[in-house]
Short mmCIF file of C-alpha atoms and ligand atoms in Angstrom, two decimals:
data_model
loop_
_atom_site.label_atom_id
_atom_site.label_comp_id
_atom_site.label_asym_id
_atom_site.label_seq_id
_atom_site.Cartn_x
_atom_site.Cartn_y
_atom_site.Cartn_z
CA MET A 3 15.39 8.34 -10.61
CA CYS A 4 14.07 5.55 -12.62
CA GLY A 5 11.09 5.59 -14.73
CA ILE A 6 7.98 3.52 -15.67
CA PHE A 7 5.70 4.00 -18.71
CA GLY A 8 3.12 1.95 -20.13
CA VAL A 9 0.32 1.83 -22.70
CA SER A 10 -2.69 -0.18 -23.62
CA GLY A 11 -4.19 1.40 -27.24
CA SER A 12 -4.61 0.72 -30.80
CA THR A 13 -1.16 1.03 -32.32
CA PRO A 14 2.16 -0.99 -31.25
CA ALA A 15 3.10 -0.56 -27.74
CA VAL A 16 6.92 -1.54 -28.03
CA PRO A 17 7.56 1.77 -30.52
CA LEU A 18 5.17 4.26 -27.88
CA ILE A 19 7.04 2.91 -24.64
CA ALA A 20 10.50 3.51 -26.18
CA ALA A 21 9.61 6.98 -27.05
CA GLY A 22 8.13 7.04 -23.55
CA LEU A 23 11.35 6.00 -21.77
CA LYS A 24 13.58 8.19 -23.74
CA LYS A 25 11.55 10.38 -22.43
CA LEU A 26 12.22 9.63 -18.81
CA GLU A 27 16.10 9.31 -19.75
CA TYR A 28 16.78 12.62 -18.12
CA ARG A 29 15.66 10.75 -14.36
CA GLY A 30 19.03 8.72 -14.65
CA TYR A 31 19.31 4.87 -14.85
CA ASP A 32 21.62 2.31 -15.66
CA SER A 33 19.00 -0.19 -17.78
CA SER A 34 16.00 -0.74 -19.12
CA GLY A 35 13.59 -3.17 -20.15
CA ILE A 36 9.82 -3.71 -22.24
CA ALA A 37 7.20 -5.98 -21.72
CA VAL A 38 4.31 -6.56 -24.06
CA ASN A 39 1.28 -8.98 -23.65
CA GLY A 40 1.75 -10.98 -26.87
CA GLU A 41 -0.26 -13.92 -28.24
CA LYS A 42 1.73 -16.17 -27.08
CA GLY A 43 2.46 -14.84 -23.60
CA ILE A 44 4.15 -12.30 -21.92
CA TRP A 45 7.16 -11.10 -24.20
CA LEU A 46 10.55 -9.45 -22.76
CA CYS A 47 13.34 -7.54 -23.78
CA LYS A 48 15.79 -6.19 -21.56
CA SER A 49 19.36 -4.57 -21.78
CA ALA A 50 22.06 -3.12 -19.20
CA GLY A 51 23.30 0.29 -20.18
CA SER A 52 21.86 2.80 -22.10
CA LEU A 53 18.46 3.27 -24.36
CA SER A 54 20.49 2.24 -27.18
CA HIS A 55 21.40 -1.08 -26.08
CA LEU A 56 17.86 -1.92 -25.68
CA GLU A 57 16.82 -0.36 -29.09
CA LYS A 58 19.41 -2.64 -30.49
CA LYS A 59 18.08 -5.40 -28.84
CA LEU A 60 14.57 -4.69 -30.04
CA ASN A 61 15.59 -3.94 -33.53
CA GLN A 62 17.08 -7.31 -33.74
CA SER A 63 14.26 -9.37 -32.51
CA ALA A 64 10.65 -9.06 -33.61
CA PRO A 65 8.72 -7.62 -30.90
CA PRO A 66 5.02 -8.92 -31.24
CA LEU A 67 2.81 -5.98 -32.65
CA SER A 68 0.51 -6.23 -29.06
CA SER A 69 -0.55 -2.77 -27.87
CA VAL A 70 -0.60 -3.51 -24.55
CA GLY A 71 2.55 -3.09 -22.62
CA ILE A 72 5.09 -1.59 -20.19
CA GLY A 73 8.49 -0.23 -19.73
CA HIS A 74 11.22 0.40 -17.49
CA THR A 75 14.37 2.18 -16.95
CA ARG A 76 16.42 1.43 -13.80
CA TRP A 77 18.42 2.80 -11.29
CA ALA A 78 19.63 0.06 -9.31
CA THR A 79 19.00 0.21 -5.73
CA HIS A 80 19.30 -4.30 -5.02
CA GLY A 81 21.50 -5.95 -7.32
CA LYS A 82 23.76 -4.68 -10.25
CA ALA A 83 22.75 -3.20 -13.27
CA THR A 84 22.65 -6.09 -15.54
CA ASP A 85 20.35 -7.72 -18.08
CA LEU A 86 19.17 -10.32 -15.50
CA ASN A 87 18.28 -7.48 -12.53
CA ALA A 88 17.05 -5.11 -15.67
CA HIS A 89 13.00 -4.90 -15.07
CA PRO A 90 10.17 -5.55 -16.22
CA PHE A 91 10.03 -9.17 -14.14
CA LEU A 92 7.96 -12.00 -14.98
CA SER A 93 6.50 -14.26 -12.14
CA ALA A 94 7.11 -17.96 -11.88
CA ASP A 95 4.47 -19.17 -14.33
CA GLY A 96 5.19 -16.08 -16.76
CA MET A 97 1.49 -14.74 -16.41
CA PHE A 98 2.45 -11.51 -14.61
CA ALA A 99 5.45 -8.70 -15.61
CA VAL A 100 5.99 -5.99 -13.70
CA ALA A 101 8.11 -3.00 -13.35
CA HIS A 102 8.68 -1.21 -10.31
CA ASN A 103 10.23 2.25 -9.23
CA GLY A 104 11.01 2.15 -5.75
CA ILE A 105 12.60 -0.30 -2.91
CA ILE A 106 10.36 -2.98 -1.18
CA GLU A 107 12.00 -2.83 1.96
CA ASN A 108 10.39 -6.19 3.61
CA TYR A 109 11.57 -8.35 0.46
CA THR A 110 13.91 -10.32 2.55
CA GLY A 111 10.69 -11.49 4.92
CA LEU A 112 8.70 -11.72 0.89
CA LYS A 113 11.35 -13.71 -0.79
CA ALA A 114 11.77 -16.22 2.15
CA PHE A 115 8.22 -16.90 2.55
CA LEU A 116 7.82 -17.65 -1.29
CA SER A 117 10.59 -19.46 -1.57
CA GLU A 118 9.34 -21.60 1.23
CA LYS A 119 6.43 -21.95 -1.24
CA GLY A 120 8.46 -23.11 -3.90
CA PHE A 121 9.21 -19.72 -5.95
CA SER A 122 12.92 -19.53 -7.36
CA PHE A 123 14.27 -16.41 -8.24
CA VAL A 124 16.65 -15.29 -11.04
CA SER A 125 17.24 -11.44 -9.77
CA ASP A 126 19.09 -10.05 -7.18
CA THR A 127 16.86 -7.34 -6.84
CA ASP A 128 14.01 -6.25 -4.13
CA SER A 129 11.22 -6.14 -7.08
CA GLU A 130 10.89 -9.93 -8.51
CA VAL A 131 8.90 -10.70 -5.24
CA VAL A 132 6.02 -8.58 -6.27
CA PRO A 133 5.27 -11.07 -9.88
CA MET A 134 5.68 -14.00 -7.66
CA LEU A 135 3.35 -12.35 -5.04
CA LEU A 136 0.96 -11.67 -7.42
CA GLU A 137 1.01 -15.15 -8.48
CA TYR A 138 0.70 -16.36 -5.49
CA PHE A 139 -2.56 -14.39 -4.60
CA TYR A 140 -4.21 -14.75 -8.18
CA ASP A 141 -7.60 -16.82 -7.67
CA GLY A 142 -9.11 -15.32 -10.87
CA ASP A 143 -9.28 -11.53 -9.65
CA VAL A 144 -6.36 -9.88 -10.95
CA LEU A 145 -7.14 -6.40 -9.51
CA LYS A 146 -7.87 -8.37 -6.12
CA ALA A 147 -4.46 -9.99 -6.13
CA ILE A 148 -3.06 -6.64 -7.09
CA ARG A 149 -4.57 -5.07 -3.86
CA ARG A 150 -3.70 -8.44 -1.88
CA ALA A 151 0.34 -8.12 -2.62
CA VAL A 152 0.29 -4.47 -2.58
CA SER A 153 -1.16 -4.69 0.97
CA GLU A 154 2.18 -6.79 1.87
CA LEU A 155 4.39 -4.35 0.62
CA GLU A 156 6.23 -1.89 2.51
CA GLY A 157 8.34 0.69 1.05
CA ALA A 158 7.92 3.08 -1.99
CA PHE A 159 7.18 2.04 -4.63
CA SER A 160 5.41 2.60 -7.78
CA LEU A 161 4.17 -0.53 -10.38
CA ALA A 162 3.33 -0.95 -13.61
CA ILE A 163 1.96 -4.39 -14.35
CA ILE A 164 0.50 -6.59 -17.10
CA THR A 165 -1.06 -10.10 -17.36
CA SER A 166 -1.66 -12.34 -19.64
CA HIS A 167 -4.63 -13.31 -17.32
CA ALA A 168 -6.04 -9.32 -18.83
CA PRO A 169 -4.32 -9.05 -21.89
CA ASP A 170 -5.70 -5.82 -22.70
CA CYS A 171 -5.00 -4.02 -19.25
CA VAL A 172 -2.14 -2.41 -17.82
CA PHE A 173 -2.18 -1.81 -14.20
CA ALA A 174 -0.39 0.36 -12.19
CA ALA A 175 -0.31 1.27 -8.43
CA ARG A 176 1.80 3.49 -6.27
CA LYS A 177 2.62 4.26 -2.54
CA ASP A 178 4.83 7.27 -1.52
CA SER A 179 6.42 7.25 -5.09
CA SER A 180 5.55 9.19 -7.96
CA LEU A 181 2.92 8.06 -10.81
CA ALA A 182 0.88 9.84 -13.46
CA ILE A 183 -2.05 8.34 -15.32
CA GLY A 184 -3.30 9.95 -18.70
CA CYS A 185 -5.20 9.69 -21.90
CA GLY A 186 -5.37 10.85 -25.39
CA LYS A 187 -6.02 9.27 -28.86
CA GLY A 188 -8.19 6.38 -27.48
CA CYS A 189 -4.96 5.06 -25.73
CA SER A 190 -4.34 4.68 -21.95
CA PHE A 191 -0.68 5.81 -20.31
CA VAL A 192 0.99 5.33 -17.05
CA SER A 193 4.41 7.01 -16.14
CA SER A 194 6.31 7.68 -13.12
CA ASP A 195 5.84 11.84 -14.49
CA ILE A 196 3.50 13.89 -15.92
CA PRO A 197 6.38 15.62 -17.97
CA ALA A 198 7.27 12.25 -19.83
CA LEU A 199 3.14 12.27 -20.90
CA SER A 200 3.49 15.34 -23.04
CA GLY A 201 3.10 14.49 -26.62
CA PHE A 202 1.04 11.23 -25.38
CA ALA A 203 -1.51 12.46 -23.72
CA GLU A 204 -4.04 14.89 -23.72
CA GLN A 205 -5.38 14.54 -20.01
CA CYS A 206 -3.75 13.51 -16.98
CA CYS A 207 -3.84 12.98 -13.10
CA ILE A 208 -1.70 11.57 -10.22
CA PRO A 209 -4.15 8.67 -9.05
CA ASP A 210 -4.30 8.78 -5.04
CA GLU A 211 -1.63 7.32 -2.70
CA ASN A 212 -2.59 3.18 -2.68
CA SER A 213 -5.32 2.99 -5.33
CA VAL A 214 -4.82 0.82 -8.56
CA ALA A 215 -5.57 1.69 -11.49
CA VAL A 216 -6.95 -0.33 -14.53
CA LEU A 217 -5.77 1.14 -18.02
CA ARG A 218 -7.28 -0.07 -21.09
CA LYS A 219 -7.79 1.36 -24.77
CA GLY A 220 -9.60 4.58 -24.09
CA GLU A 221 -10.44 3.54 -20.34
CA ILE A 222 -9.03 4.48 -16.94
CA LYS A 223 -10.45 3.02 -13.93
CA LEU A 224 -9.43 3.66 -10.57
CA PHE A 225 -9.85 2.07 -7.06
CA ASP A 226 -9.21 3.07 -3.57
CA ARG A 227 -7.72 0.31 -1.10
CA GLN A 228 -10.99 -1.11 -0.29
CA GLY A 229 -11.61 -1.87 -4.13
CA ASN A 230 -14.16 1.14 -4.40
CA ARG A 231 -14.34 2.60 -7.76
CA THR A 232 -13.24 6.36 -7.58
CA ALA A 233 -13.28 8.98 -10.26
CA PRO A 234 -9.85 9.80 -11.89
CA SER A 235 -9.82 14.23 -11.72
CA PHE A 236 -8.07 14.74 -15.40
CA LYS A 237 -6.65 17.79 -15.92
CA PRO A 238 -5.07 18.89 -19.58
CA THR A 239 -1.09 17.62 -19.71
CA GLY A 240 -0.31 21.12 -20.31
CA GLU A 241 -1.58 22.14 -17.30
CA CYS A 242 0.13 20.01 -15.08
CA GLY A 243 3.68 20.83 -16.38
CA GLY A 244 3.70 18.42 -18.50
CA ASP A 245 7.30 19.66 -20.60
CA ALA A 246 9.69 16.81 -20.88
CA GLU A 247 11.87 18.85 -23.57
CA LYS A 248 15.14 20.42 -23.29
CA GLY A 249 13.36 23.40 -25.25
CA ASP A 250 15.63 25.75 -26.10
CA PHE A 251 18.42 24.95 -23.76
CA PRO A 252 21.13 22.67 -24.42
CA PHE A 253 21.30 20.43 -21.13
CA PHE A 254 18.06 19.57 -18.85
CA MET A 255 20.20 20.94 -15.97
CA LEU A 256 20.50 24.24 -17.58
CA LYS A 257 16.64 24.24 -17.63
CA GLU A 258 15.82 22.99 -14.33
CA ILE A 259 18.21 26.04 -13.01
CA PHE A 260 16.17 28.54 -15.01
CA SER A 261 12.55 26.72 -14.30
CA GLN A 262 13.62 27.36 -10.04
CA PRO A 263 11.83 30.22 -9.54
CA ARG A 264 8.57 28.77 -11.07
CA CYS A 265 8.94 25.58 -9.77
CA LEU A 266 9.36 27.14 -6.37
CA THR A 267 6.46 29.30 -6.68
CA ASP A 268 4.39 26.41 -7.53
CA ALA A 269 5.20 24.33 -5.09
CA ALA A 270 4.83 27.13 -2.39
CA ALA A 271 1.22 27.96 -3.45
CA GLN A 272 0.15 24.48 -2.32
CA PHE A 273 0.73 25.64 1.24
CA THR A 274 -0.88 29.28 0.78
CA ASP A 275 -4.48 30.95 0.34
CA GLY A 276 -2.07 33.36 -1.94
CA LYS A 277 -1.21 35.46 1.09
CA ARG A 278 -1.18 32.86 4.12
CA LEU A 279 0.15 29.73 5.21
CA LYS A 280 -3.04 27.16 5.28
CA LYS A 281 -3.22 25.58 8.75
CA ILE A 282 -2.03 22.42 7.24
CA LEU A 283 1.60 23.10 8.06
CA PHE A 284 1.01 23.42 11.71
CA SER A 285 -2.07 23.78 14.21
CA ASP A 286 -1.65 26.47 16.36
CA GLU A 287 -1.25 23.96 19.29
CA GLU A 288 1.71 22.26 17.24
CA ALA A 289 3.21 25.82 16.52
CA ASN A 290 3.45 26.54 20.15
CA ALA A 291 5.21 23.50 21.09
CA PHE A 292 8.16 23.67 18.70
CA ASN A 293 11.20 24.47 20.63
CA ARG A 294 13.97 23.51 17.78
CA VAL A 295 13.89 23.12 14.17
CA LYS A 296 16.27 20.33 12.87
CA LEU A 297 17.47 19.78 9.53
CA ILE A 298 19.09 16.84 8.22
CA GLY A 299 20.52 15.80 4.83
CA CYS A 300 23.03 14.60 2.42
CA GLY A 301 24.21 15.44 -0.40
CA SER A 302 22.65 18.31 -2.09
CA ALA A 303 20.18 17.71 0.19
CA TYR A 304 22.65 18.89 3.39
CA HIS A 305 23.24 22.24 1.31
CA ALA A 306 19.22 22.54 0.96
CA GLY A 307 19.38 22.13 4.61
CA VAL A 308 22.18 24.79 5.52
CA ALA A 309 20.12 27.10 3.26
CA GLY A 310 16.99 26.62 5.44
CA LYS A 311 18.70 26.79 8.60
CA ASN A 312 19.68 30.22 7.36
CA PHE A 313 16.32 31.30 6.54
CA ILE A 314 14.70 29.87 9.76
CA GLU A 315 17.28 31.76 11.42
CA ARG A 316 16.72 35.03 9.79
CA LEU A 317 13.10 34.85 11.53
CA ALA A 318 13.27 32.75 14.66
CA GLY A 319 16.79 33.78 16.11
CA SER A 320 20.10 32.67 15.57
CA ARG A 321 19.79 29.37 17.24
CA ALA A 322 16.86 28.07 16.32
CA CYS A 323 18.44 25.30 14.08
CA GLY A 324 22.18 25.11 15.18
CA ARG A 325 24.30 22.59 13.39
CA VAL A 326 22.81 20.62 9.80
CA PRO A 327 24.18 17.19 10.68
CA LEU A 328 24.73 14.96 7.70
CA SER A 329 22.25 12.27 7.82
CA GLY A 330 24.42 9.62 6.70
CA ARG A 331 26.91 9.84 9.63
CA THR A 332 23.96 11.19 11.66
CA LEU A 333 22.12 7.88 10.94
CA ARG A 334 25.18 5.61 11.04
CA ARG A 335 25.93 6.77 15.19
CA LYS A 336 24.55 3.82 17.16
CA ASN A 337 21.07 4.80 18.63
CA SER A 338 21.33 7.95 17.06
CA ARG A 339 17.80 9.74 15.48
CA PRO A 340 16.82 12.70 14.13
CA VAL A 341 15.46 13.72 17.32
CA TYR A 342 18.01 14.81 20.30
CA LYS A 343 17.90 13.05 23.78
CA SER A 344 18.51 16.33 25.32
CA GLU A 345 15.15 17.46 24.08
CA ARG A 346 13.12 14.58 24.86
CA GLY A 347 11.41 14.89 28.18
CA ASN A 348 10.86 18.57 27.52
CA ARG A 349 7.39 19.93 27.11
CA GLY A 350 8.34 21.54 23.88
CA HIS A 351 9.04 19.27 20.43
CA PRO A 352 11.82 19.70 18.00
CA VAL A 353 10.44 20.10 14.30
CA CYS A 354 12.48 17.55 12.41
CA ALA A 355 12.52 18.01 9.01
CA ALA A 356 14.89 15.59 6.80
CA ALA A 357 15.82 15.87 3.08
CA ARG A 358 16.61 12.66 1.42
CA GLN A 359 18.00 12.92 -2.13
CA SER A 360 17.21 10.18 -4.60
CA LYS A 361 20.42 8.96 -5.62
CA GLY A 362 23.91 10.75 -6.28
CA SER A 363 26.12 11.17 -3.72
CA GLY A 364 27.35 7.95 -2.47
CA ASN A 365 25.27 5.44 -1.40
CA SER A 366 22.26 7.61 -0.45
CA ARG A 367 20.18 5.13 -1.28
CA ARG A 368 21.02 2.47 1.25
CA ARG A 369 20.58 5.12 3.69
CA LYS A 370 16.89 5.94 3.49
CA HIS A 371 15.89 2.54 4.51
CA PRO A 372 17.75 3.04 8.20
CA PHE A 373 16.99 6.68 7.72
CA GLU A 374 13.18 5.89 7.93
CA GLN A 375 12.88 3.64 11.12
CA HIS A 376 14.53 6.14 12.86
CA CYS A 377 12.20 8.54 11.96
CA ALA A 378 9.32 5.94 12.97
CA ARG A 379 10.96 5.49 16.38
CA SER A 380 11.23 9.28 16.71
CA ARG A 381 7.45 9.24 15.94
CA GLN A 382 6.50 7.01 18.77
CA ASP A 383 8.95 9.04 20.74
CA GLY A 384 6.10 11.55 20.28
CA ALA A 385 8.20 14.10 18.39
CA HIS A 386 7.05 15.79 15.42
CA ALA A 387 8.37 15.73 11.86
CA ARG A 388 7.24 17.20 8.85
CA GLY A 389 8.14 16.03 5.29
CA HIS A 390 7.31 18.01 2.55
CA GLY A 391 3.76 18.72 3.59
CA ASN A 392 1.88 15.61 2.41
CA SER A 393 0.32 14.78 6.05
CA SER A 394 -0.06 11.35 5.15
CA CYS A 395 3.59 10.86 4.73
CA HIS A 396 5.30 12.91 7.65
CA TYR A 397 8.26 10.97 7.02
CA LYS A 398 8.59 8.71 3.99
CA GLY A 399 8.28 10.10 0.42
CA LEU A 400 10.71 12.99 1.22
CA HIS A 401 13.01 13.82 -1.35
CA ASN A 402 15.69 16.35 -2.03
CA ALA A 403 13.83 19.29 -1.58
CA GLY A 404 12.54 18.49 1.46
CA ALA A 405 14.79 20.93 3.22
CA VAL A 406 13.96 23.64 0.77
CA PHE A 407 10.45 22.99 2.41
CA VAL A 408 10.66 23.96 5.46
CA CYS A 409 12.90 27.20 4.90
CA ARG A 410 9.92 27.81 2.23
CA ARG A 411 7.04 27.58 5.10
CA ALA A 412 9.28 29.69 6.99
CA PHE A 413 9.92 32.20 4.21
CA ALA A 414 6.36 32.14 2.71
CA GLY A 415 4.82 32.89 6.20
CA GLN A 416 6.63 35.58 7.20
CA GLY A 417 3.51 37.78 7.53
CA SER A 418 1.71 34.52 8.69
CA ARG A 419 0.06 34.39 12.62
CA ASN A 420 1.35 30.95 12.10
CA ALA A 421 5.20 32.35 11.62
CA ALA A 422 4.54 34.77 14.18
CA ARG A 423 3.70 32.33 16.36
CA LEU A 424 6.32 29.69 15.65
CA ARG A 425 9.03 32.51 15.48
CA GLY A 426 7.26 33.28 19.22
CA ALA A 427 7.50 30.22 20.59
CA LEU A 428 11.44 29.78 19.05
CA ARG A 429 12.22 32.79 20.76
CA LYS A 430 10.63 31.73 23.97
CA ARG A 431 12.15 28.43 24.55
CA HIS A 432 15.59 29.83 23.62
CA ALA A 433 14.93 32.64 26.26
CA GLU A 434 13.98 29.79 28.88
CA ARG A 435 16.74 27.57 27.94
CA SER A 436 20.01 30.06 27.62
CA PRO A 437 18.82 33.03 29.65
CA ARG A 438 21.97 34.91 28.43
CA ARG A 439 20.69 35.10 24.68
CA ALA A 440 17.29 36.17 25.81
CA GLY A 441 18.24 39.47 23.81
CA ASP A 442 19.46 37.52 20.20
CA ALA A 443 17.79 37.89 17.37
N1 LIG B 506 14.62 -1.18 -5.80
C1 LIG B 506 14.74 -1.95 -7.60
C2 LIG B 506 15.92 -2.20 -8.14
O1 LIG B 506 16.88 -2.13 -7.56
C3 LIG B 506 14.22 -0.58 -8.59
C4 LIG B 506 15.16 0.27 -8.46
C5 LIG B 506 14.52 1.59 -9.43
O2 LIG B 506 13.66 2.27 -8.74
O3 LIG B 506 14.98 1.56 -10.49
O4 LIG B 506 16.00 -3.09 -9.01
#
């Protein structure tokens, strides 16, 4: 994963951003950069390698004392980890700077379109189309240009933007990607996650999908997709799990391992009312229509899938899931898809749970795109696939805990009516399809 950190405040932004990026370091990265709104336009400093390389460059230059800026730690998906490909990126006229997390899936088409309009690109990344689009759409209203540009982007992304057209503001937008905003001590912050806001922001919130946040010193405004103002619901950062410190643990990994019981309980809590599964998981109709649970994943998500299969089969019978295929292999096969041919056309639908890991095993990021295409196709086929419980993105935004969420659903629902229905329905299907196994489980 990579990170975004931005601030609009009253003290020099560069040291704050450098400290914010340090807190995001645990997510992993291969290069970094900072852009601030200087008096002479946007000032930029980028470097491949660790943050210490960037810090060295910062120490050797004289960054403006501007209090408005953005920073980025990049984990390359498109283009090598070089100074040139590091974020933030400038628009051709130098008026916009953008830091981007995620992937712009339609960047090739956008790049071709913008090239025809005379824009030239300096990097190999997908991200560089964003500042160019902003310049292309800008007609005197920055917010409108951002909304217009964002509406052209496909994929999962979070963006932090500064512009010389509105030098006191940091703009932020997100779609299927994590982003948090916070305020404290008269400053407004944006960050890829809440833990990185601890120590900076007293209050924080997660903006809605597709919304645009406008951060000024001591003021945060949120706008929905249509440009209507919405009210942010801030909570104290501590209450939101804002904790990016290693604490007494020597490594973040160790800390994460010990945090698992709390994280799993907290995550499961969103799906239950304390005792029972909430209806948001499956309607009764859906639960009755399931005939099989498919779990696919790769890397650590594959292992989560195997664990999920065991949990589900304890509830629903020994053949409820079948083998957990490796998603890379499954999806590279021509015409393969997460919904299996023999099951299409049947009255029942398989529940297809896909687990994706952010990065770590081979080129798993590259697999995301075909995977999502396959998912979109299977959706057209009428199959029901569910991700991590966010009903607005059944396929996208799945992460490495995806498979675990499915097992958690089945697990947490042991006493619930929904799980009983799912269990019953799965057994019935298996009995119908393989009578020899009617007595299984
Ligand atoms: N896709 C972008 C790139 O390769 C952003 C990667 C990231 O999220 O860091 O530059």
